[in-house]
Amino acid sequence: MATARGGGGVGWLVVVVAVVCLSCAAAAARSPAGRAHRHLKRLNKPAVKSIESPDGDIIDCVHISHQPAFDHPFLKNHTIQMRPNYHPDGLYDESKSGGGGEKPMVQLWHQGGRCPEDTVPIRRTKRDDLLRASSMRRYGKKRHPAPNPMSVDPNLLNEGGHQHAIAYVQGDKYYGAKATINVWAPKIEQPNEFSLSQLWILGGSFGEDLNSIEAGWQVSPDLYGDNNTRLFTYWTSDAYQATGCYNVLCAGFVQINSEIAMGASIFPISSYSGSQYDISIMIWKDPKEGNWWMQFGKDYVLGYWPSFLFSYLGDSASMIEWGGEVVNSQLDGVHTSTQMGSGHFPEEGFSKSSYFKNIQVVDSTNNLKAPKGVGTFTEQSNCYDVQNGNNADWGTYFYYGGPGRSSNCP
């Protein structure tokens, strides 16, 4: 007993406790909770201001130089390009950014306020977001290829349970694309399924080297934890294997706009036989710097994907696609009832079926023009279909979508 109370005994006890504590700390760091904490610290940058959205999102206003893009080693000393040199309508000027005047409410978080100048709005990632993912390494990443309408085997196009209803062009060099997209809130059957409507800017082959830039709206309970309709982007330079991510969930996209948050809810949305709402998205390649820019609506130039992220898209795109995509889990061998677009077939028409209108491509002279030789594709037209057309008001357009499982789609 006397020895246990001696200085040497206490010293050994302190050492043992310290070693045990260090071991506990190391084990905690390796635990799922520890990994989630580190991952959240990487994703969520220090905020100048935070805004709570009515849908439960937290939007962090992060200083423009501290955004996730600058975690990329090639962007450490990158000088932000605050505006494109050229716009597809001609030389870029301030009117393209919608300067002046009160901005319309286009995202739900705007009800809680706006971000100050020199910041960018970033949807905060929560611990539950990470825990819903198949793995933290795969969080924010797609696990499937873009639709390849040239495949001779329709089964390959449904690989992984993904189905599409799209319009597309190929056979030329494309330097961008534009479309106005009808916004809906399709019903999702399973939490691991999604429904989206987007445009794809594609380069390379549909093998392991596909380059893709994508933007549109999506409903994805797995990614966001709810059934809200949200603005999203995606990019990859290796066919969705290791590079790229949704929104700003990895280093890549450089945002310059303080008013629109990637991954945030769009408001308002269309209703069947009621009011119709749509969004306009344009992506184009700046012929001087080579970066791929994105514009949302008439007023918001959001930012750019630096050209060095890509191989084939470093030059131009070889295919453009517009349309819808869903995940079909086929539980018990039965087709999902997850809806595409409005959940109604194209023949129902305006205010009932979902549409893309005024679809255009950017040519080598940096001008917008109507696409030539538009094709359409769907794996199962009895589940989701697409019908295209052309008129003076809507230019080149198409209706698309469907209900999924029905008596005609078992």
Short mmCIF file of C-alpha atoms in Angstrom, two decimals:
data_model
loop_
_atom_site.label_atom_id
_atom_site.label_comp_id
_atom_site.label_asym_id
_atom_site.label_seq_id
_atom_site.Cartn_x
_atom_site.Cartn_y
_atom_site.Cartn_z
CA MET A 1 0.00 0.00 0.00
CA ALA A 2 2.85 2.36 0.88
CA THR A 3 4.47 1.75 -2.53
CA ALA A 4 1.22 2.44 -4.37
CA ARG A 5 1.12 5.87 -2.73
CA GLY A 6 4.74 6.64 -3.59
CA GLY A 7 5.86 9.03 -6.33
CA GLY A 8 7.10 6.25 -8.62
CA GLY A 9 3.79 4.40 -8.41
CA VAL A 10 1.82 7.53 -9.28
CA GLY A 11 4.19 8.20 -12.20
CA TRP A 12 3.57 4.74 -13.65
CA LEU A 13 -0.14 5.20 -13.12
CA VAL A 14 -0.09 8.51 -15.00
CA VAL A 15 1.83 6.90 -17.88
CA VAL A 16 -0.61 4.00 -18.07
CA VAL A 17 -3.62 6.33 -18.02
CA ALA A 18 -2.02 8.54 -20.71
CA VAL A 19 -1.36 5.54 -22.95
CA VAL A 20 -4.90 4.28 -22.44
CA CYS A 21 -6.31 7.74 -23.22
CA LEU A 22 -4.21 8.03 -26.38
CA SER A 23 -5.39 4.59 -27.46
CA CYS A 24 -8.99 5.62 -26.82
CA ALA A 25 -8.50 8.83 -28.82
CA ALA A 26 -6.96 6.92 -31.73
CA ALA A 27 -9.81 4.42 -31.67
CA ALA A 28 -12.37 7.25 -31.57
CA ALA A 29 -10.70 8.92 -34.57
CA ARG A 30 -10.98 5.64 -36.51
CA SER A 31 -14.62 5.10 -35.52
CA PRO A 32 -17.47 5.96 -37.94
CA ALA A 33 -18.34 8.96 -35.76
CA GLY A 34 -14.72 10.15 -35.84
CA ARG A 35 -14.48 9.76 -39.62
CA ALA A 36 -17.80 11.57 -40.05
CA HIS A 37 -16.55 14.46 -37.90
CA ARG A 38 -13.38 14.85 -40.00
CA HIS A 39 -15.34 14.61 -43.24
CA LEU A 40 -17.80 17.27 -42.09
CA LYS A 41 -14.91 19.57 -41.18
CA ARG A 42 -13.56 19.22 -44.73
CA LEU A 43 -16.95 19.85 -46.34
CA ASN A 44 -18.31 22.63 -44.13
CA LYS A 45 -16.12 25.72 -44.37
CA PRO A 46 -16.17 28.54 -41.79
CA ALA A 47 -19.18 30.78 -42.43
CA VAL A 48 -19.39 34.56 -42.41
CA LYS A 49 -23.14 34.19 -41.92
CA SER A 50 -25.56 31.24 -41.72
CA ILE A 51 -29.18 31.25 -42.90
CA GLU A 52 -31.86 28.76 -41.83
CA SER A 53 -34.22 27.73 -44.62
CA PRO A 54 -37.89 26.82 -43.98
CA ASP A 55 -37.13 23.29 -45.24
CA GLY A 56 -34.55 22.71 -42.49
CA ASP A 57 -31.44 23.39 -44.60
CA ILE A 58 -28.67 25.57 -43.24
CA ILE A 59 -27.05 27.76 -45.89
CA ASP A 60 -23.55 28.90 -44.93
CA CYS A 61 -22.26 32.10 -46.52
CA VAL A 62 -18.59 31.22 -47.03
CA HIS A 63 -15.97 33.71 -48.16
CA ILE A 64 -15.42 33.20 -51.87
CA SER A 65 -11.72 32.31 -51.38
CA HIS A 66 -12.51 29.64 -48.76
CA GLN A 67 -15.01 27.58 -50.80
CA PRO A 68 -14.45 23.80 -51.30
CA ALA A 69 -13.01 24.28 -54.81
CA PHE A 70 -9.74 25.47 -53.32
CA ASP A 71 -9.10 22.13 -51.64
CA HIS A 72 -7.99 20.98 -55.11
CA PRO A 73 -4.18 21.01 -55.33
CA PHE A 74 -4.27 22.70 -58.75
CA LEU A 75 -6.44 25.50 -57.35
CA LYS A 76 -4.35 26.36 -54.29
CA ASN A 77 -2.93 29.45 -55.98
CA HIS A 78 -5.75 29.90 -58.47
CA THR A 79 -6.91 33.43 -59.24
CA ILE A 80 -10.69 33.37 -59.36
CA GLN A 81 -12.14 34.38 -62.72
CA MET A 82 -14.94 36.66 -61.53
CA ARG A 83 -16.69 36.82 -64.90
CA PRO A 84 -16.56 34.99 -68.21
CA ASN A 85 -14.77 36.70 -71.05
CA TYR A 86 -17.47 35.81 -73.53
CA HIS A 87 -21.15 34.95 -73.35
CA PRO A 88 -22.91 32.95 -76.10
CA ASP A 89 -25.02 36.03 -76.83
CA GLY A 90 -21.86 38.02 -77.53
CA LEU A 91 -19.19 39.81 -75.51
CA TYR A 92 -19.97 39.46 -71.82
CA ASP A 93 -21.19 42.61 -70.08
CA GLU A 94 -22.70 43.41 -66.69
CA SER A 95 -26.27 43.21 -68.02
CA LYS A 96 -25.76 39.45 -68.35
CA SER A 97 -25.46 39.16 -64.59
CA GLY A 98 -28.79 40.88 -63.99
CA GLY A 99 -27.26 43.85 -62.24
CA GLY A 100 -29.69 46.12 -60.41
CA GLY A 101 -33.26 45.63 -59.31
CA GLU A 102 -34.85 43.30 -56.79
CA LYS A 103 -34.22 39.62 -57.50
CA PRO A 104 -37.12 37.15 -57.62
CA MET A 105 -37.32 34.43 -54.97
CA VAL A 106 -36.08 31.30 -56.72
CA GLN A 107 -34.79 29.20 -53.80
CA LEU A 108 -36.59 28.49 -50.56
CA TRP A 109 -33.73 29.66 -48.32
CA HIS A 110 -34.17 33.22 -49.63
CA GLN A 111 -37.11 33.49 -47.21
CA GLY A 112 -34.51 33.55 -44.41
CA GLY A 113 -32.21 36.16 -45.96
CA ARG A 114 -29.35 36.54 -48.46
CA CYS A 115 -25.60 36.13 -48.36
CA PRO A 116 -23.37 39.23 -48.34
CA GLU A 117 -21.07 40.18 -51.21
CA ASP A 118 -17.78 38.30 -51.55
CA THR A 119 -19.36 35.15 -50.12
CA VAL A 120 -20.92 32.09 -51.76
CA PRO A 121 -23.93 30.19 -50.35
CA ILE A 122 -23.19 26.54 -49.56
CA ARG A 123 -25.73 24.05 -48.24
CA ARG A 124 -24.34 22.69 -44.98
CA THR A 125 -23.74 18.94 -44.94
CA LYS A 126 -25.12 17.26 -41.83
CA ARG A 127 -24.02 14.09 -40.09
CA ASP A 128 -27.21 12.33 -41.18
CA ASP A 129 -26.37 13.13 -44.81
CA LEU A 130 -23.12 11.18 -44.49
CA LEU A 131 -24.73 8.29 -42.63
CA ARG A 132 -27.30 7.78 -45.41
CA ALA A 133 -24.52 7.29 -47.99
CA SER A 134 -23.30 3.80 -48.90
CA SER A 135 -19.89 4.97 -47.67
CA MET A 136 -18.30 8.29 -46.73
CA ARG A 137 -15.89 7.85 -49.61
CA ARG A 138 -18.82 7.63 -52.04
CA TYR A 139 -20.86 10.44 -50.46
CA GLY A 140 -21.94 12.94 -53.10
CA LYS A 141 -20.91 10.68 -56.01
CA LYS A 142 -22.96 8.97 -58.69
CA ARG A 143 -22.60 5.25 -59.30
CA HIS A 144 -23.81 4.96 -62.87
CA PRO A 145 -22.97 6.03 -66.44
CA ALA A 146 -24.65 8.73 -68.49
CA PRO A 147 -27.28 7.40 -70.94
CA ASN A 148 -25.77 6.08 -74.15
CA PRO A 149 -28.49 6.07 -76.81
CA MET A 150 -26.10 4.38 -79.25
CA SER A 151 -25.96 1.15 -77.25
CA VAL A 152 -27.34 -1.78 -79.23
CA ASP A 153 -28.35 -3.56 -76.02
CA PRO A 154 -31.12 -1.78 -74.08
CA ASN A 155 -30.26 -3.90 -71.05
CA LEU A 156 -26.92 -2.15 -70.81
CA LEU A 157 -28.70 1.18 -70.60
CA ASN A 158 -30.71 -0.06 -67.65
CA GLU A 159 -27.55 -1.25 -65.92
CA GLY A 160 -27.84 -0.52 -62.22
CA GLY A 161 -31.58 0.15 -62.60
CA HIS A 162 -31.35 3.58 -64.24
CA GLN A 163 -33.90 4.57 -66.87
CA HIS A 164 -34.04 7.63 -69.08
CA ALA A 165 -36.21 9.61 -71.46
CA ILE A 166 -33.95 11.98 -73.36
CA ALA A 167 -33.34 14.02 -76.48
CA TYR A 168 -29.78 14.24 -77.82
CA VAL A 169 -27.48 15.47 -80.57
CA GLN A 170 -24.09 14.16 -81.66
CA GLY A 171 -21.74 14.24 -84.62
CA ASP A 172 -20.38 17.76 -84.22
CA LYS A 173 -18.23 19.77 -81.84
CA TYR A 174 -20.35 21.44 -79.18
CA TYR A 175 -19.24 24.26 -76.89
CA GLY A 176 -22.27 24.40 -74.65
CA ALA A 177 -26.01 23.92 -74.37
CA LYS A 178 -29.08 25.64 -73.02
CA ALA A 179 -32.64 24.68 -72.09
CA THR A 180 -35.66 25.84 -70.17
CA ILE A 181 -36.83 23.02 -67.90
CA ASN A 182 -40.28 22.61 -66.34
CA VAL A 183 -39.96 22.06 -62.55
CA TRP A 184 -41.97 19.40 -60.70
CA ALA A 185 -41.86 17.32 -57.51
CA PRO A 186 -42.05 13.69 -58.71
CA LYS A 187 -42.96 11.04 -56.14
CA ILE A 188 -40.13 8.70 -55.13
CA GLU A 189 -41.00 5.15 -54.05
CA GLN A 190 -37.78 4.02 -52.32
CA PRO A 191 -35.35 6.25 -50.36
CA ASN A 192 -32.41 5.02 -52.47
CA GLU A 193 -34.12 6.06 -55.72
CA PHE A 194 -34.15 9.48 -57.34
CA SER A 195 -35.76 11.38 -60.19
CA LEU A 196 -34.00 14.16 -62.08
CA SER A 197 -34.26 16.35 -65.13
CA GLN A 198 -31.03 17.74 -66.53
CA LEU A 199 -28.74 18.46 -69.42
CA TRP A 200 -25.51 16.54 -70.03
CA ILE A 201 -22.39 18.00 -71.73
CA LEU A 202 -20.42 14.90 -72.80
CA GLY A 203 -16.96 14.21 -74.20
CA GLY A 204 -15.03 11.00 -74.79
CA SER A 205 -16.41 7.47 -74.97
CA PHE A 206 -18.94 5.73 -72.76
CA GLY A 207 -16.13 3.63 -71.31
CA GLU A 208 -13.79 4.58 -68.51
CA ASP A 209 -12.81 8.02 -69.80
CA LEU A 210 -16.16 9.79 -70.20
CA ASN A 211 -16.14 13.50 -69.34
CA SER A 212 -19.49 14.91 -68.24
CA ILE A 213 -20.84 18.23 -66.94
CA GLU A 214 -24.45 18.07 -65.78
CA ALA A 215 -27.03 20.47 -64.33
CA GLY A 216 -30.74 20.50 -63.64
CA TRP A 217 -33.19 19.66 -60.85
CA GLN A 218 -33.54 16.49 -58.83
CA VAL A 219 -35.47 14.83 -56.02
CA SER A 220 -33.11 12.54 -54.09
CA PRO A 221 -34.05 11.43 -50.54
CA ASP A 222 -30.78 9.53 -50.23
CA LEU A 223 -28.61 12.57 -50.96
CA TYR A 224 -30.64 15.31 -49.24
CA GLY A 225 -32.83 13.50 -46.69
CA ASP A 226 -36.16 14.79 -48.06
CA ASN A 227 -38.34 14.90 -51.19
CA ASN A 228 -37.74 18.54 -52.11
CA THR A 229 -36.96 19.53 -55.70
CA ARG A 230 -33.43 20.91 -55.75
CA LEU A 231 -31.02 22.59 -58.16
CA PHE A 232 -27.98 20.39 -58.73
CA THR A 233 -24.81 20.03 -60.75
CA TYR A 234 -22.42 17.15 -61.35
CA TRP A 235 -19.09 16.59 -63.07
CA THR A 236 -16.75 13.69 -63.78
CA SER A 237 -13.68 13.15 -65.96
CA ASP A 238 -13.47 9.34 -65.65
CA ALA A 239 -17.00 8.00 -66.16
CA TYR A 240 -18.07 8.47 -62.51
CA GLN A 241 -15.29 6.29 -61.11
CA ALA A 242 -13.08 8.46 -58.88
CA THR A 243 -13.42 12.08 -60.01
CA GLY A 244 -16.24 14.54 -59.58
CA CYS A 245 -19.27 14.97 -57.35
CA TYR A 246 -22.64 16.58 -56.92
CA ASN A 247 -22.76 20.33 -56.36
CA VAL A 248 -19.74 21.50 -54.32
CA LEU A 249 -19.26 18.30 -52.30
CA CYS A 250 -15.69 18.05 -53.59
CA ALA A 251 -13.07 20.37 -55.03
CA GLY A 252 -13.84 21.38 -58.60
CA PHE A 253 -16.61 23.87 -59.37
CA VAL A 254 -15.61 27.47 -58.59
CA GLN A 255 -18.64 29.50 -57.53
CA ILE A 256 -18.72 33.28 -57.91
CA ASN A 257 -22.41 33.98 -57.23
CA SER A 258 -23.71 34.91 -53.76
CA GLU A 259 -27.41 34.29 -54.41
CA ILE A 260 -27.88 30.71 -55.65
CA ALA A 261 -26.90 27.64 -53.61
CA MET A 262 -26.17 24.31 -55.30
CA GLY A 263 -28.34 21.60 -53.79
CA ALA A 264 -30.87 24.04 -52.32
CA SER A 265 -34.63 23.72 -52.84
CA ILE A 266 -36.23 25.42 -55.85
CA PHE A 267 -39.35 27.45 -55.17
CA PRO A 268 -42.09 27.46 -56.43
CA ILE A 269 -42.81 24.29 -58.45
CA SER A 270 -45.46 23.32 -61.01
CA SER A 271 -48.82 21.71 -60.25
CA TYR A 272 -50.94 19.40 -62.41
CA SER A 273 -53.41 21.48 -64.50
CA GLY A 274 -52.26 24.49 -62.45
CA SER A 275 -49.48 27.08 -62.47
CA GLN A 276 -46.36 26.12 -64.39
CA TYR A 277 -42.81 27.08 -63.38
CA ASP A 278 -39.56 26.48 -65.19
CA ILE A 279 -35.88 27.23 -64.87
CA SER A 280 -33.36 28.11 -67.55
CA ILE A 281 -29.87 26.59 -67.48
CA MET A 282 -26.98 27.31 -69.83
CA ILE A 283 -23.49 25.83 -69.77
CA TRP A 284 -20.83 27.08 -72.17
CA LYS A 285 -17.09 27.08 -72.73
CA ASP A 286 -15.28 30.41 -72.46
CA PRO A 287 -13.20 30.47 -75.67
CA LYS A 288 -10.44 32.52 -74.04
CA GLU A 289 -9.81 30.78 -70.69
CA GLY A 290 -11.31 27.41 -71.64
CA ASN A 291 -13.38 27.15 -68.45
CA TRP A 292 -16.95 25.78 -68.60
CA TRP A 293 -19.42 28.34 -67.19
CA MET A 294 -22.94 27.88 -65.83
CA GLN A 295 -25.79 30.37 -65.86
CA PHE A 296 -29.08 29.92 -63.99
CA GLY A 297 -32.01 31.92 -65.36
CA LYS A 298 -31.37 35.32 -66.91
CA ASP A 299 -29.79 36.82 -63.84
CA TYR A 300 -27.32 34.43 -62.27
CA VAL A 301 -23.91 33.48 -63.67
CA LEU A 302 -23.02 30.94 -60.98
CA GLY A 303 -19.40 30.02 -61.68
CA TYR A 304 -17.27 27.60 -63.67
CA TRP A 305 -15.57 24.24 -63.91
CA PRO A 306 -11.85 24.89 -64.62
CA SER A 307 -10.72 23.39 -67.92
CA PHE A 308 -7.89 21.36 -66.31
CA LEU A 309 -10.49 19.10 -64.65
CA PHE A 310 -11.19 17.48 -68.02
CA SER A 311 -9.47 15.74 -70.89
CA TYR A 312 -11.92 15.59 -73.80
CA LEU A 313 -13.93 18.58 -72.61
CA GLY A 314 -10.69 20.52 -72.58
CA ASP A 315 -11.47 20.91 -76.29
CA SER A 316 -15.22 20.49 -76.86
CA ALA A 317 -18.18 18.20 -76.24
CA SER A 318 -19.09 15.45 -78.70
CA MET A 319 -22.67 14.88 -77.48
CA ILE A 320 -25.37 16.88 -75.70
CA GLU A 321 -28.28 15.25 -73.92
CA TRP A 322 -31.40 16.72 -72.31
CA GLY A 323 -34.03 14.84 -70.36
CA GLY A 324 -35.07 12.79 -67.37
CA GLU A 325 -33.59 9.93 -65.38
CA VAL A 326 -34.87 7.75 -62.54
CA VAL A 327 -33.53 4.90 -60.45
CA ASN A 328 -35.59 1.71 -60.75
CA SER A 329 -34.71 -0.57 -57.82
CA GLN A 330 -37.08 -3.30 -59.08
CA LEU A 331 -37.84 -4.61 -55.60
CA ASP A 332 -39.19 -8.18 -55.85
CA GLY A 333 -38.84 -7.90 -59.64
CA VAL A 334 -41.52 -5.20 -59.86
CA HIS A 335 -40.91 -1.88 -61.64
CA THR A 336 -40.70 1.16 -59.38
CA SER A 337 -43.53 3.68 -59.16
CA THR A 338 -40.98 6.51 -58.92
CA GLN A 339 -42.18 9.22 -61.28
CA MET A 340 -40.20 11.03 -63.97
CA GLY A 341 -40.99 14.69 -64.62
CA SER A 342 -44.60 15.35 -63.66
CA GLY A 343 -45.35 11.64 -63.45
CA HIS A 344 -47.49 11.86 -66.60
CA PHE A 345 -46.81 10.80 -70.18
CA PRO A 346 -45.86 13.31 -72.92
CA GLU A 347 -49.16 13.06 -74.80
CA GLU A 348 -50.98 14.84 -71.96
CA GLY A 349 -49.23 18.05 -73.00
CA PHE A 350 -48.86 21.44 -71.35
CA SER A 351 -49.64 21.83 -67.60
CA LYS A 352 -49.83 18.06 -67.23
CA SER A 353 -46.63 16.65 -68.73
CA SER A 354 -43.12 17.94 -68.06
CA TYR A 355 -41.16 19.68 -70.83
CA PHE A 356 -37.83 21.03 -72.02
CA LYS A 357 -38.21 23.99 -74.37
CA ASN A 358 -35.92 26.27 -76.39
CA ILE A 359 -33.16 23.67 -76.33
CA GLN A 360 -30.06 25.05 -78.02
CA VAL A 361 -26.37 24.30 -78.51
CA VAL A 362 -23.37 26.62 -78.56
CA ASP A 363 -21.36 26.36 -81.79
CA SER A 364 -17.68 26.99 -82.55
CA THR A 365 -18.35 30.71 -83.06
CA ASN A 366 -19.75 30.92 -79.50
CA ASN A 367 -23.30 31.46 -80.72
CA LEU A 368 -26.47 29.74 -79.57
CA LYS A 369 -28.31 27.89 -82.31
CA ALA A 370 -31.07 25.34 -82.69
CA PRO A 371 -29.74 21.77 -82.57
CA LYS A 372 -29.76 19.75 -85.80
CA GLY A 373 -30.66 16.09 -86.05
CA VAL A 374 -32.22 15.73 -82.60
CA GLY A 375 -32.77 12.10 -81.63
CA THR A 376 -34.83 10.71 -78.75
CA PHE A 377 -34.29 7.67 -76.57
CA THR A 378 -36.02 5.77 -73.77
CA GLU A 379 -35.49 2.22 -72.53
CA GLN A 380 -39.15 1.44 -71.82
CA SER A 381 -41.62 3.82 -73.43
CA ASN A 382 -44.48 2.12 -71.58
CA CYS A 383 -42.92 3.36 -68.30
CA TYR A 384 -41.37 6.70 -69.32
CA ASP A 385 -41.60 8.27 -72.76
CA VAL A 386 -40.39 11.26 -74.78
CA GLN A 387 -41.93 13.16 -77.73
CA ASN A 388 -40.20 16.06 -79.45
CA GLY A 389 -41.44 18.92 -81.60
CA ASN A 390 -40.75 22.42 -82.89
CA ASN A 391 -42.74 25.64 -83.04
CA ALA A 392 -42.22 29.40 -83.17
CA ASP A 393 -42.73 30.02 -79.45
CA TRP A 394 -40.82 27.10 -77.94
CA GLY A 395 -38.26 26.44 -80.66
CA THR A 396 -37.01 22.87 -80.37
CA TYR A 397 -38.78 21.21 -77.44
CA PHE A 398 -39.95 17.90 -76.04
CA TYR A 399 -42.35 16.52 -73.48
CA TYR A 400 -41.11 13.59 -71.42
CA GLY A 401 -41.74 11.50 -68.32
CA GLY A 402 -44.20 9.01 -66.93
CA PRO A 403 -45.54 7.27 -63.83
CA GLY A 404 -43.30 4.22 -63.75
CA ARG A 405 -45.20 1.14 -62.58
CA SER A 406 -48.68 0.76 -64.05
CA SER A 407 -50.78 -1.89 -65.79
CA ASN A 408 -48.66 -1.21 -68.90
CA CYS A 409 -45.39 -1.09 -66.97
CA PRO A 410 -45.45 -4.07 -64.58
#
